[in-house]
Amino acid sequence: MNREFNTVSLFGAPRCQLGESPRWSEGYWWWVDAAAGIVYWRQGSSVEDLEKTAIGSKEFNVRTSLVQPVGNSQLVMAIEKTLRRFQFDGSDLIEIGPSIDIPLPNNWLVNDGIADIAGNIWIGSVSPDRAPGTGTLLRITQDGEIQQALPRFSLTNGMAWDYQKNYLYHADSYERTVWRHHVNILTGSITQSEVFIQLPKDDGLPDGVSYDPSGMLWVAIYGKSVVRSYDMHGNFLYELAVPTEQVTSVALGGLTRSQLLITTAQEDFTEAQSREFPLAGQLFISES
């Protein structure tokens, strides 16, 4: 049975320039301000618990596009073009290495990513001009081997796994496409790829995505002030309104997976946009 979320409320977090990478793991919510280079965390199994807990943070002061829990209180982060591993002790992040440098040309970036069940990191490379077909989906193994999983993307965003069917979902934002790939988890090879969702040109951009085991994919729609849900055939179900325009990512979490955490941004805002969307860059939470 599909779960429903009806309204959002403020998460009470610091305002981000570019909120991204919401993750739930081991009783904590994690997210980043990618532009400011700050990683945040907050403990709490329910919205009521979250309201009672403080928010922790660690500043790196350079682009930090991914925080990915990998179990045993360890996290992998994409800091500039390097994957770095940290141990969380409940109050701080201690780097434990080793780091993995991703060899990309000058001014290229890595963007959003995800770990698979074996701990390998899947992450997208992005060219400076975001030209169609220039970016690549990479798979980086635990021993540091960097593999090209698939070429041809413009801006790889938001990734999510459906392990029951071995599907990897991700957005190619500038192409307004959400892809679904069938993956051999043992080898990392992609055996089949298909367009799961194709948005029209007058719509927003699909950004972060989150798989819901109840039978849905949640998609943050950048530029349209909504998070949308789709069934497993790519059919639109309904949308959840967010009171700001640049909705960047979404994640399902909480002990019973009853929370939906939504990140937003305030990228290149004009004065008029700042007045129209005073909550831009805030995090929002909904509970089913």
Short mmCIF file of C-alpha atoms in Angstrom, two decimals:
data_model
loop_
_atom_site.label_atom_id
_atom_site.label_comp_id
_atom_site.label_asym_id
_atom_site.label_seq_id
_atom_site.Cartn_x
_atom_site.Cartn_y
_atom_site.Cartn_z
CA MET A 1 0.00 0.00 0.00
CA ASN A 2 1.36 3.41 -1.00
CA ARG A 3 1.99 5.78 1.89
CA GLU A 4 0.86 9.41 1.69
CA PHE A 5 2.44 12.64 2.83
CA ASN A 6 0.16 15.68 2.83
CA THR A 7 1.99 18.71 4.22
CA VAL A 8 5.52 19.81 5.04
CA SER A 9 6.91 21.73 8.01
CA LEU A 10 10.22 23.43 8.65
CA PHE A 11 12.96 21.09 9.83
CA GLY A 12 14.57 23.87 11.88
CA ALA A 13 17.99 23.59 10.26
CA PRO A 14 20.42 26.31 9.15
CA ARG A 15 19.55 27.80 5.78
CA CYS A 16 21.62 26.31 2.94
CA GLN A 17 22.97 27.83 -0.23
CA LEU A 18 22.57 24.43 -1.90
CA GLY A 19 21.00 21.80 0.31
CA GLU A 20 21.63 18.27 -1.01
CA SER A 21 22.20 14.61 -0.18
CA PRO A 22 19.63 13.91 2.59
CA ARG A 23 20.28 10.48 4.08
CA TRP A 24 18.86 8.47 6.99
CA SER A 25 21.10 6.00 8.80
CA GLU A 26 21.42 4.52 12.29
CA GLY A 27 19.05 7.00 13.92
CA TYR A 28 20.44 10.13 12.27
CA TRP A 29 19.49 12.40 9.41
CA TRP A 30 22.45 13.63 7.32
CA TRP A 31 22.63 16.31 4.62
CA VAL A 32 25.05 18.81 3.09
CA ASP A 33 25.22 22.40 2.01
CA ALA A 34 27.12 21.48 -1.13
CA ALA A 35 28.10 25.04 -2.07
CA ALA A 36 29.27 26.06 1.41
CA GLY A 37 31.01 22.75 2.09
CA ILE A 38 29.20 21.89 5.32
CA VAL A 39 27.95 18.46 6.46
CA TYR A 40 25.07 18.39 8.96
CA TRP A 41 23.50 15.71 11.15
CA ARG A 42 20.56 15.42 13.51
CA GLN A 43 19.39 12.53 15.69
CA GLY A 44 15.76 11.55 16.14
CA SER A 45 13.39 8.73 15.28
CA SER A 46 10.26 10.90 15.07
CA VAL A 47 9.44 14.51 14.29
CA GLU A 48 8.82 15.08 18.00
CA ASP A 49 12.25 13.65 18.84
CA LEU A 50 13.92 15.79 16.19
CA GLU A 51 12.48 18.94 17.72
CA LYS A 52 14.36 18.16 20.95
CA THR A 53 17.79 17.47 19.45
CA ALA A 54 20.55 19.82 18.39
CA ILE A 55 22.04 19.88 14.90
CA GLY A 56 25.72 19.00 14.53
CA SER A 57 27.94 20.10 11.67
CA LYS A 58 31.44 19.96 10.24
CA GLU A 59 32.81 22.56 7.85
CA PHE A 60 35.10 21.70 4.95
CA ASN A 61 34.73 25.07 3.17
CA VAL A 62 35.01 23.51 -0.29
CA ARG A 63 32.35 21.91 -2.46
CA THR A 64 30.92 18.86 -0.67
CA SER A 65 28.31 17.21 -2.86
CA LEU A 66 27.68 13.89 -1.10
CA VAL A 67 27.41 12.44 2.38
CA GLN A 68 26.76 8.70 2.20
CA PRO A 69 26.41 6.46 5.27
CA VAL A 70 27.96 3.04 4.66
CA GLY A 71 27.25 1.32 8.00
CA ASN A 72 29.02 0.98 11.36
CA SER A 73 28.80 4.77 11.85
CA GLN A 74 31.03 5.34 8.83
CA LEU A 75 30.34 7.79 6.02
CA VAL A 76 31.83 8.47 2.61
CA MET A 77 31.86 12.07 1.41
CA ALA A 78 32.55 13.60 -1.98
CA ILE A 79 34.69 16.64 -1.18
CA GLU A 80 35.64 18.41 -4.39
CA LYS A 81 36.85 15.49 -6.57
CA THR A 82 37.90 13.17 -3.75
CA LEU A 83 36.02 10.47 -1.86
CA ARG A 84 36.94 10.59 1.83
CA ARG A 85 35.87 8.20 4.60
CA PHE A 86 34.94 9.26 8.13
CA GLN A 87 33.95 7.66 11.41
CA PHE A 88 31.15 9.32 13.38
CA ASP A 89 31.57 9.19 17.16
CA GLY A 90 28.25 10.84 18.04
CA SER A 91 29.63 14.36 18.15
CA ASP A 92 32.31 14.65 15.46
CA LEU A 93 33.55 13.16 12.21
CA ILE A 94 37.04 11.65 12.31
CA GLU A 95 38.72 10.94 8.99
CA ILE A 96 39.87 7.34 8.77
CA GLY A 97 40.86 7.09 5.10
CA PRO A 98 41.96 6.03 2.67
CA SER A 99 40.79 8.74 0.27
CA ILE A 100 40.19 8.15 -3.44
CA ASP A 101 40.95 10.91 -5.94
CA ILE A 102 38.71 10.84 -9.00
CA PRO A 103 40.77 11.85 -12.07
CA LEU A 104 38.72 14.42 -13.96
CA PRO A 105 39.72 17.36 -16.19
CA ASN A 106 40.05 20.85 -14.73
CA ASN A 107 36.75 22.47 -13.73
CA TRP A 108 34.86 19.18 -13.90
CA LEU A 109 32.89 18.14 -10.83
CA VAL A 110 31.45 15.08 -9.19
CA ASN A 111 27.87 15.50 -8.10
CA ASP A 112 25.33 13.29 -6.38
CA GLY A 113 25.97 9.63 -5.63
CA ILE A 114 24.99 6.59 -3.60
CA ALA A 115 26.52 3.45 -2.11
CA ASP A 116 25.41 0.02 -3.22
CA ILE A 117 24.82 -2.88 -0.85
CA ALA A 118 28.48 -3.92 -1.11
CA GLY A 119 29.77 -0.45 -0.24
CA ASN A 120 30.83 0.62 -3.73
CA ILE A 121 30.09 4.26 -4.57
CA TRP A 122 28.16 5.25 -7.69
CA ILE A 123 28.59 8.92 -8.58
CA GLY A 124 28.20 11.21 -11.58
CA SER A 125 30.84 13.37 -13.26
CA VAL A 126 29.77 16.75 -14.64
CA SER A 127 31.47 18.88 -17.31
CA PRO A 128 31.79 22.67 -16.82
CA ASP A 129 29.15 23.47 -19.46
CA ARG A 130 26.83 20.56 -18.57
CA ALA A 131 26.68 19.74 -22.28
CA PRO A 132 24.45 16.79 -23.19
CA GLY A 133 26.24 13.47 -23.16
CA THR A 134 29.50 14.68 -21.61
CA GLY A 135 29.03 13.39 -18.06
CA THR A 136 29.55 9.85 -16.89
CA LEU A 137 28.09 7.55 -14.27
CA LEU A 138 31.05 6.14 -12.33
CA ARG A 139 31.34 3.13 -10.04
CA ILE A 140 34.14 3.32 -7.49
CA THR A 141 34.93 0.08 -5.72
CA GLN A 142 36.01 -0.20 -2.10
CA ASP A 143 39.60 -0.90 -3.18
CA GLY A 144 39.68 2.33 -5.20
CA GLU A 145 39.11 1.05 -8.73
CA ILE A 146 37.27 3.66 -10.80
CA GLN A 147 34.99 2.18 -13.45
CA GLN A 148 32.88 3.89 -16.08
CA ALA A 149 29.44 2.38 -15.58
CA LEU A 150 27.69 4.41 -18.28
CA PRO A 151 28.55 7.48 -20.39
CA ARG A 152 26.27 10.05 -22.05
CA PHE A 153 24.67 12.09 -19.24
CA SER A 154 24.55 15.86 -18.75
CA LEU A 155 23.94 16.32 -15.00
CA THR A 156 23.61 13.08 -13.04
CA ASN A 157 21.57 13.71 -9.91
CA GLY A 158 19.78 11.89 -7.15
CA MET A 159 20.27 8.14 -6.96
CA ALA A 160 18.21 5.41 -5.32
CA TRP A 161 18.27 1.60 -5.16
CA ASP A 162 15.47 -0.93 -5.35
CA TYR A 163 17.38 -3.98 -4.13
CA GLN A 164 14.44 -6.35 -4.57
CA LYS A 165 14.71 -5.90 -8.32
CA ASN A 166 18.34 -4.67 -8.51
CA TYR A 167 17.29 -1.37 -10.06
CA LEU A 168 19.32 1.82 -9.81
CA TYR A 169 17.36 5.02 -10.40
CA HIS A 170 18.91 8.40 -11.12
CA ALA A 171 18.03 11.70 -12.74
CA ASP A 172 19.72 13.38 -15.68
CA SER A 173 18.45 16.79 -14.70
CA TYR A 174 19.14 18.90 -17.78
CA GLU A 175 17.61 16.24 -20.01
CA ARG A 176 14.54 16.16 -17.69
CA THR A 177 14.90 12.39 -17.48
CA VAL A 178 14.85 9.81 -14.70
CA TRP A 179 16.63 6.60 -15.70
CA ARG A 180 16.19 3.07 -14.42
CA HIS A 181 19.09 0.64 -14.79
CA HIS A 182 19.13 -3.06 -14.03
CA VAL A 183 22.43 -3.79 -12.28
CA ASN A 184 24.32 -6.99 -11.59
CA ILE A 185 25.17 -6.16 -7.98
CA LEU A 186 28.08 -8.62 -7.83
CA THR A 187 29.91 -7.31 -10.89
CA GLY A 188 28.53 -3.79 -11.15
CA SER A 189 27.61 -4.29 -14.80
CA ILE A 190 24.47 -2.61 -16.10
CA THR A 191 22.46 -5.13 -18.07
CA GLN A 192 19.55 -2.93 -19.14
CA SER A 193 18.69 0.79 -19.12
CA GLU A 194 15.39 2.52 -19.75
CA VAL A 195 13.83 5.94 -19.42
CA PHE A 196 11.60 5.71 -16.35
CA ILE A 197 10.23 9.29 -16.41
CA GLN A 198 10.52 11.95 -19.11
CA LEU A 199 9.32 15.42 -18.12
CA PRO A 200 8.20 17.92 -20.78
CA LYS A 201 10.36 20.94 -21.64
CA ASP A 202 8.02 23.37 -19.89
CA ASP A 203 8.28 21.44 -16.60
CA GLY A 204 10.92 21.64 -13.87
CA LEU A 205 14.08 19.57 -13.59
CA PRO A 206 14.11 16.19 -11.83
CA ASP A 207 16.74 16.36 -9.11
CA GLY A 208 17.10 14.08 -6.09
CA VAL A 209 15.15 10.81 -5.96
CA SER A 210 14.24 8.33 -3.22
CA TYR A 211 12.88 4.80 -3.56
CA ASP A 212 9.91 3.94 -1.35
CA PRO A 213 9.49 0.18 -0.69
CA SER A 214 5.73 0.69 -0.56
CA GLY A 215 5.92 0.97 -4.35
CA MET A 216 6.85 4.52 -5.30
CA LEU A 217 9.72 6.70 -6.42
CA TRP A 218 9.90 10.19 -4.93
CA VAL A 219 11.37 12.88 -7.18
CA ALA A 220 12.32 16.42 -6.17
CA ILE A 221 11.35 18.80 -9.00
CA TYR A 222 13.75 21.74 -9.15
CA GLY A 223 12.01 24.92 -10.27
CA LYS A 224 8.44 23.77 -9.53
CA SER A 225 8.09 23.86 -5.70
CA VAL A 226 7.04 20.20 -5.46
CA VAL A 227 8.11 16.67 -4.69
CA ARG A 228 6.30 14.14 -6.89
CA SER A 229 5.59 10.45 -6.41
CA TYR A 230 5.47 7.92 -9.24
CA ASP A 231 4.47 4.27 -9.28
CA MET A 232 6.84 1.55 -10.46
CA HIS A 233 5.64 1.96 -14.04
CA GLY A 234 6.59 5.64 -14.08
CA ASN A 235 3.01 6.87 -13.73
CA PHE A 236 2.48 10.09 -11.78
CA LEU A 237 0.60 9.56 -8.50
CA TYR A 238 0.51 12.87 -6.64
CA GLU A 239 2.70 15.76 -5.56
CA LEU A 240 3.64 17.36 -2.26
CA ALA A 241 3.87 21.16 -2.25
CA VAL A 242 7.06 22.77 -0.91
CA PRO A 243 7.01 26.53 -0.15
CA THR A 244 10.06 27.43 -2.22
CA GLU A 245 11.08 26.97 -5.84
CA GLN A 246 14.44 25.19 -5.92
CA VAL A 247 13.61 21.77 -4.48
CA THR A 248 16.83 19.78 -4.71
CA SER A 249 16.47 16.38 -3.07
CA VAL A 250 14.30 14.08 -0.99
CA ALA A 251 14.84 11.05 1.22
CA LEU A 252 12.66 8.61 3.09
CA GLY A 253 13.73 7.87 6.66
CA GLY A 254 12.90 7.50 10.32
CA LEU A 255 12.75 4.17 12.14
CA THR A 256 9.52 3.19 10.36
CA ARG A 257 10.35 5.07 7.14
CA SER A 258 7.50 7.46 7.90
CA GLN A 259 9.47 10.68 7.41
CA LEU A 260 10.27 12.49 4.19
CA LEU A 261 13.14 15.00 4.39
CA ILE A 262 13.37 17.59 1.62
CA THR A 263 16.33 19.86 0.83
CA THR A 264 16.13 23.13 -1.10
CA ALA A 265 18.46 25.82 -2.45
CA GLN A 266 18.78 29.52 -3.13
CA GLU A 267 21.10 29.39 -6.14
CA ASP A 268 21.67 32.64 -8.05
CA PHE A 269 18.56 34.21 -6.59
CA THR A 270 17.57 37.69 -7.68
CA GLU A 271 16.21 40.15 -5.13
CA ALA A 272 12.73 39.50 -6.48
CA GLN A 273 13.14 35.74 -6.03
CA SER A 274 14.43 36.24 -2.49
CA ARG A 275 11.30 38.20 -1.65
CA GLU A 276 9.04 35.65 -3.32
CA PHE A 277 10.71 32.64 -1.67
CA PRO A 278 11.97 33.67 1.80
CA LEU A 279 12.24 30.01 2.80
CA ALA A 280 14.64 29.10 -0.01
CA GLY A 281 17.51 26.98 1.27
CA GLN A 282 15.53 25.61 4.22
CA LEU A 283 14.93 21.93 4.91
CA PHE A 284 11.39 20.60 5.23
CA ILE A 285 10.01 17.42 6.74
CA SER A 286 6.75 15.54 6.29
CA GLU A 287 5.39 12.58 8.22
CA SER A 288 2.90 9.99 6.99
#
